[in-house]
Every structure is written in structure tokens, then in C-alpha cells.
Amino acid sequence: MEEKCKQLRQSGRELAVSWALCAVCLVGHLSHFFAARALWIHAFHFVGFHVSLSLFTLLGPGRQLILDGLKSLLKGAPKINTLVGLGALSSFTVSSFATLLPKLGWKAFFEEPIMLIAFVLLGRNLEQRAKIKATSDMTGLLSLLPSKARLLVNNEKTEVDELNCRQILDEVINIQLMVSW
């Protein structure tokens, strides 16, 4: 139980970071859409702010995701982390070139790696919290099993202890699933 509480707290911290990164990106993008004129909103459009937040995201919350993606790419078995990591790193690299070499005429999109990683992490953290809560709910349901029960098969009564109850319950569930298919 203590382990689940610890996992929930860790997941909550990661979820808060994901939401914060998403919020910063959304406020910045929505300010373009609504043409906001508030002075503090202009900080969201400053390249230095984008670079620092992008570096924080790549080296902080997104680091494990990117490293996992690169490892799987080197093994020749790419997965979703590979796609997300390459997308974030390539966007950051192109934006860096655009900032360092303005003669190229490219636009810098430092907020894109932030958004990409933030939304992927947000989805994963929400999923992880749901799994942790579902596991604790299932544990609670299993604790409702009686220590002894009577089993009726062909009008014959049999006493069954807790371990056999779980075995029989598993068999009944498997049988019912096989019949329903």
C-alpha cells in the first residue's frame, strides 16, 4: 500500500510538470491566436525563453524518453519513443540553426519540442495514474473474497477454502470467457 502511495505521489509530480509545460505552450500559442497585448505575454514569445524552456524539457522530463528512443533506434527496433525523441531533437536542431544562422531565413520553433514531449508525457502520466488506481481497486475487490465458501456442482455441496476459491473463480472466469467467444 505504501508503495502505491509513493507511486501516486511521483506520478502526481510528473503530471504537474507535464501540465505546466502544456500550459506554457498553450498560453503562448493562444496569445498568437487572440492577439493578446498584455505585457507579460510577450515573455512567451522571447527566443531566449523558448530556448531555455526547450533545453529544460529535453534535459529534464524528456531525457528518459529521448534516451530510450535512441537506444531502441540503435538496436534496430524503433518504437514510439524513437519517433517522439527524433522529432523533438530535430526540431530543436533546426531551430538552433535558424537562430544561430539568421541568413538562412528559417523560422525558429523552439516551442515545438516542448509541446511534443509535454503532451506525450501528459498522456503517459494520466495513463499511469489510472493504472495505479485500477490496481488498488482490484486489490480491494479481491479482499472481498470469502475465506470459505460452499461450491454446488451437480447438487453436491463441497466446502472450499480461500486458495481454492481463487482457483475456482479463475477457472469459472476462464470458462465463461471461452463460452462467450
mmCIF file of C-alpha atoms in Angstrom:
data_model
loop_
_atom_site.group_PDB
_atom_site.id
_atom_site.type_symbol
_atom_site.label_atom_id
_atom_site.label_comp_id
_atom_site.label_asym_id
_atom_site.label_seq_id
_atom_site.Cartn_x
_atom_site.Cartn_y
_atom_site.Cartn_z
ATOM 1 C CA MET A 1 0.000 0.000 0.000
ATOM 2 C CA GLU A 2 2.826 2.379 0.868
ATOM 3 C CA GLU A 3 4.465 1.612 -2.484
ATOM 4 C CA LYS A 4 1.279 2.601 -4.327
ATOM 5 C CA CYS A 5 1.072 5.868 -2.398
ATOM 6 C CA LYS A 6 4.683 6.577 -3.302
ATOM 7 C CA GLN A 7 3.973 5.804 -6.964
ATOM 8 C CA LEU A 8 0.914 8.066 -6.909
ATOM 9 C CA ARG A 9 2.924 10.946 -5.403
ATOM 10 C CA GLN A 10 5.680 10.515 -8.010
ATOM 11 C CA SER A 11 3.103 10.305 -10.775
ATOM 12 C CA GLY A 12 1.409 13.427 -9.402
ATOM 13 C CA ARG A 13 4.668 15.399 -9.542
ATOM 14 C CA GLU A 14 5.339 14.254 -13.100
ATOM 15 C CA LEU A 15 1.760 15.077 -14.038
ATOM 16 C CA ALA A 16 2.131 18.596 -12.611
ATOM 17 C CA VAL A 17 5.306 19.179 -14.661
ATOM 18 C CA SER A 18 3.563 17.887 -17.801
ATOM 19 C CA TRP A 19 0.554 20.134 -17.230
ATOM 20 C CA ALA A 20 2.808 23.128 -16.568
ATOM 21 C CA LEU A 21 4.731 22.599 -19.810
ATOM 22 C CA CYS A 22 1.488 22.148 -21.745
ATOM 23 C CA ALA A 23 0.021 25.286 -20.171
ATOM 24 C CA VAL A 24 3.037 27.407 -21.100
ATOM 25 C CA CYS A 25 2.862 26.206 -24.704
ATOM 26 C CA LEU A 26 -0.890 26.670 -24.947
ATOM 27 C CA VAL A 27 -0.782 30.197 -23.496
ATOM 28 C CA GLY A 28 1.952 31.112 -25.966
ATOM 29 C CA HIS A 29 0.041 29.705 -28.935
ATOM 30 C CA LEU A 30 -3.326 31.107 -27.878
ATOM 31 C CA SER A 31 -1.801 34.562 -27.443
ATOM 32 C CA HIS A 32 -0.966 34.478 -31.168
ATOM 33 C CA PHE A 33 -4.484 33.379 -31.998
ATOM 34 C CA PHE A 34 -6.214 36.018 -29.890
ATOM 35 C CA ALA A 35 -3.581 38.716 -30.497
ATOM 36 C CA ALA A 36 -3.156 39.327 -26.785
ATOM 37 C CA ARG A 37 -1.495 42.611 -25.920
ATOM 38 C CA ALA A 38 -0.679 42.017 -22.250
ATOM 39 C CA LEU A 39 2.930 42.849 -21.487
ATOM 40 C CA TRP A 40 3.678 39.616 -19.608
ATOM 41 C CA ILE A 41 2.558 37.540 -22.600
ATOM 42 C CA HIS A 42 5.440 38.894 -24.675
ATOM 43 C CA ALA A 43 7.813 36.845 -22.489
ATOM 44 C CA PHE A 44 6.303 33.738 -24.078
ATOM 45 C CA HIS A 45 7.487 34.949 -27.496
ATOM 46 C CA PHE A 46 11.068 35.721 -26.489
ATOM 47 C CA VAL A 47 13.536 33.316 -28.172
ATOM 48 C CA GLY A 48 15.685 33.092 -25.050
ATOM 49 C CA PHE A 49 12.670 31.926 -23.047
ATOM 50 C CA HIS A 50 11.866 29.283 -25.669
ATOM 51 C CA VAL A 51 15.470 28.060 -25.813
ATOM 52 C CA SER A 52 15.763 27.758 -22.044
ATOM 53 C CA LEU A 53 12.394 26.024 -21.654
ATOM 54 C CA SER A 54 13.192 23.715 -24.562
ATOM 55 C CA LEU A 55 16.564 22.782 -23.041
ATOM 56 C CA PHE A 56 14.889 22.216 -19.671
ATOM 57 C CA THR A 57 12.323 19.920 -21.305
ATOM 58 C CA LEU A 58 14.871 17.963 -23.343
ATOM 59 C CA LEU A 59 17.329 17.530 -20.466
ATOM 60 C CA GLY A 60 14.760 17.183 -17.685
ATOM 61 C CA PRO A 61 11.383 15.497 -18.108
ATOM 62 C CA GLY A 62 12.026 14.325 -21.686
ATOM 63 C CA ARG A 63 15.542 12.970 -21.165
ATOM 64 C CA GLN A 64 14.497 9.399 -20.345
ATOM 65 C CA LEU A 65 12.066 9.329 -23.255
ATOM 66 C CA ILE A 66 14.738 10.536 -25.704
ATOM 67 C CA LEU A 67 17.418 8.162 -24.386
ATOM 68 C CA ASP A 68 15.013 5.217 -24.585
ATOM 69 C CA GLY A 69 14.134 6.173 -28.154
ATOM 70 C CA LEU A 70 17.780 6.472 -29.193
ATOM 71 C CA LYS A 71 18.655 3.114 -27.570
ATOM 72 C CA SER A 72 15.849 1.351 -29.394
ATOM 73 C CA LEU A 73 16.894 3.025 -32.656
ATOM 74 C CA LEU A 74 20.472 1.789 -32.217
ATOM 75 C CA LYS A 75 19.162 -1.726 -31.529
ATOM 76 C CA GLY A 76 17.252 -1.589 -34.822
ATOM 77 C CA ALA A 77 13.861 -1.822 -33.121
ATOM 78 C CA PRO A 78 12.422 1.714 -33.118
ATOM 79 C CA LYS A 79 9.261 2.431 -31.151
ATOM 80 C CA ILE A 80 7.133 5.469 -30.313
ATOM 81 C CA ASN A 81 9.848 6.948 -28.069
ATOM 82 C CA THR A 82 12.158 6.907 -31.095
ATOM 83 C CA LEU A 83 9.661 8.885 -33.149
ATOM 84 C CA VAL A 84 8.985 11.413 -30.388
ATOM 85 C CA GLY A 85 12.679 11.771 -29.497
ATOM 86 C CA LEU A 86 13.800 12.246 -33.095
ATOM 87 C CA GLY A 87 11.008 14.741 -33.716
ATOM 88 C CA ALA A 88 11.911 16.782 -30.644
ATOM 89 C CA LEU A 89 15.663 16.683 -31.297
ATOM 90 C CA SER A 90 15.327 17.516 -34.987
ATOM 91 C CA SER A 91 13.003 20.438 -34.230
ATOM 92 C CA PHE A 92 15.438 21.733 -31.620
ATOM 93 C CA THR A 93 18.406 21.309 -34.001
ATOM 94 C CA VAL A 94 16.709 23.107 -36.904
ATOM 95 C CA SER A 95 15.583 25.899 -34.584
ATOM 96 C CA SER A 96 19.128 26.222 -33.245
ATOM 97 C CA PHE A 97 20.497 26.580 -36.783
ATOM 98 C CA ALA A 98 17.773 29.105 -37.596
ATOM 99 C CA THR A 99 18.723 31.178 -34.542
ATOM 100 C CA LEU A 100 22.492 30.929 -34.951
ATOM 101 C CA LEU A 101 22.443 31.466 -38.735
ATOM 102 C CA PRO A 102 19.732 34.059 -39.423
ATOM 103 C CA LYS A 103 20.898 34.406 -43.049
ATOM 104 C CA LEU A 104 19.250 31.042 -43.742
ATOM 105 C CA GLY A 105 15.849 32.704 -43.370
ATOM 106 C CA TRP A 106 14.402 29.785 -41.402
ATOM 107 C CA LYS A 107 11.936 30.251 -38.564
ATOM 108 C CA ALA A 108 12.793 29.004 -35.091
ATOM 109 C CA PHE A 109 10.256 26.705 -33.447
ATOM 110 C CA PHE A 110 11.748 26.016 -30.028
ATOM 111 C CA GLU A 111 8.310 25.560 -28.500
ATOM 112 C CA GLU A 112 7.554 22.511 -30.677
ATOM 113 C CA PRO A 113 9.859 20.061 -28.853
ATOM 114 C CA ILE A 114 8.326 21.300 -25.608
ATOM 115 C CA MET A 115 4.795 20.652 -26.850
ATOM 116 C CA LEU A 116 5.651 17.275 -28.340
ATOM 117 C CA ILE A 117 7.305 15.945 -25.197
ATOM 118 C CA ALA A 118 4.849 17.621 -22.820
ATOM 119 C CA PHE A 119 1.759 16.105 -24.427
ATOM 120 C CA VAL A 120 3.325 12.642 -24.689
ATOM 121 C CA LEU A 121 4.363 12.782 -21.031
ATOM 122 C CA LEU A 122 0.951 14.107 -20.043
ATOM 123 C CA GLY A 123 -0.760 11.155 -21.700
ATOM 124 C CA ARG A 124 1.631 8.652 -20.147
ATOM 125 C CA ASN A 125 1.283 10.144 -16.673
ATOM 126 C CA LEU A 126 -2.515 10.130 -16.871
ATOM 127 C CA GLU A 127 -2.408 6.512 -18.021
ATOM 128 C CA GLN A 128 -0.009 5.543 -15.218
ATOM 129 C CA ARG A 129 -2.216 7.145 -12.568
ATOM 130 C CA ALA A 130 -5.254 5.339 -13.935
ATOM 131 C CA LYS A 131 -3.379 2.012 -13.813
ATOM 132 C CA ILE A 132 -2.250 2.582 -10.228
ATOM 133 C CA LYS A 133 -5.777 3.451 -9.120
ATOM 134 C CA ALA A 134 -7.285 0.495 -11.015
ATOM 135 C CA THR A 135 -4.772 -1.876 -9.425
ATOM 136 C CA SER A 136 -5.680 -0.668 -5.945
ATOM 137 C CA ASP A 137 -9.388 -1.033 -6.794
ATOM 138 C CA MET A 138 -8.837 -4.616 -7.965
ATOM 139 C CA THR A 139 -6.880 -5.395 -4.785
ATOM 140 C CA GLY A 140 -9.824 -4.091 -2.774
ATOM 141 C CA LEU A 141 -12.236 -6.294 -4.712
ATOM 142 C CA LEU A 142 -10.052 -9.360 -4.177
ATOM 143 C CA SER A 143 -10.089 -8.724 -0.437
ATOM 144 C CA LEU A 144 -13.878 -9.238 -0.558
ATOM 145 C CA LEU A 145 -13.463 -12.941 -1.384
ATOM 146 C CA PRO A 146 -14.668 -15.099 1.489
ATOM 147 C CA SER A 147 -12.230 -17.266 3.438
ATOM 148 C CA LYS A 148 -14.558 -20.263 2.995
ATOM 149 C CA ALA A 149 -17.374 -20.933 0.581
ATOM 150 C CA ARG A 150 -19.724 -23.727 -0.470
ATOM 151 C CA LEU A 151 -19.483 -24.965 -4.010
ATOM 152 C CA LEU A 152 -22.510 -26.599 -5.600
ATOM 153 C CA VAL A 153 -21.718 -28.870 -8.539
ATOM 154 C CA ASN A 154 -24.473 -31.270 -9.667
ATOM 155 C CA ASN A 155 -26.337 -30.718 -6.364
ATOM 156 C CA GLU A 156 -23.281 -31.809 -4.338
ATOM 157 C CA LYS A 157 -22.068 -29.401 -1.654
ATOM 158 C CA THR A 158 -18.329 -29.014 -1.138
ATOM 159 C CA GLU A 159 -16.500 -26.741 1.341
ATOM 160 C CA VAL A 160 -13.773 -24.700 -0.323
ATOM 161 C CA ASP A 161 -11.065 -22.647 1.405
ATOM 162 C CA GLU A 162 -9.752 -19.237 0.242
ATOM 163 C CA LEU A 163 -7.000 -20.549 -2.038
ATOM 164 C CA ASN A 164 -9.350 -22.921 -3.782
ATOM 165 C CA CYS A 165 -11.929 -20.111 -4.045
ATOM 166 C CA ARG A 166 -9.484 -18.058 -6.081
ATOM 167 C CA GLN A 167 -8.523 -21.024 -8.247
ATOM 168 C CA ILE A 168 -12.142 -21.905 -8.876
ATOM 169 C CA LEU A 169 -13.005 -18.256 -9.523
ATOM 170 C CA ASP A 170 -10.193 -18.078 -12.109
ATOM 171 C CA GLU A 171 -11.438 -21.277 -13.741
ATOM 172 C CA VAL A 172 -15.030 -20.031 -13.819
ATOM 173 C CA ILE A 173 -13.946 -16.734 -15.362
ATOM 174 C CA ASN A 174 -11.819 -18.544 -17.961
ATOM 175 C CA ILE A 175 -14.677 -20.929 -18.765
ATOM 176 C CA GLN A 176 -17.147 -18.068 -19.100
ATOM 177 C CA LEU A 177 -14.759 -16.184 -21.379
ATOM 178 C CA MET A 178 -14.269 -19.268 -23.550
ATOM 179 C CA VAL A 179 -18.035 -19.830 -23.788
ATOM 180 C CA SER A 180 -18.744 -16.208 -24.657
ATOM 181 C CA TRP A 181 -16.320 -16.252 -27.549
#
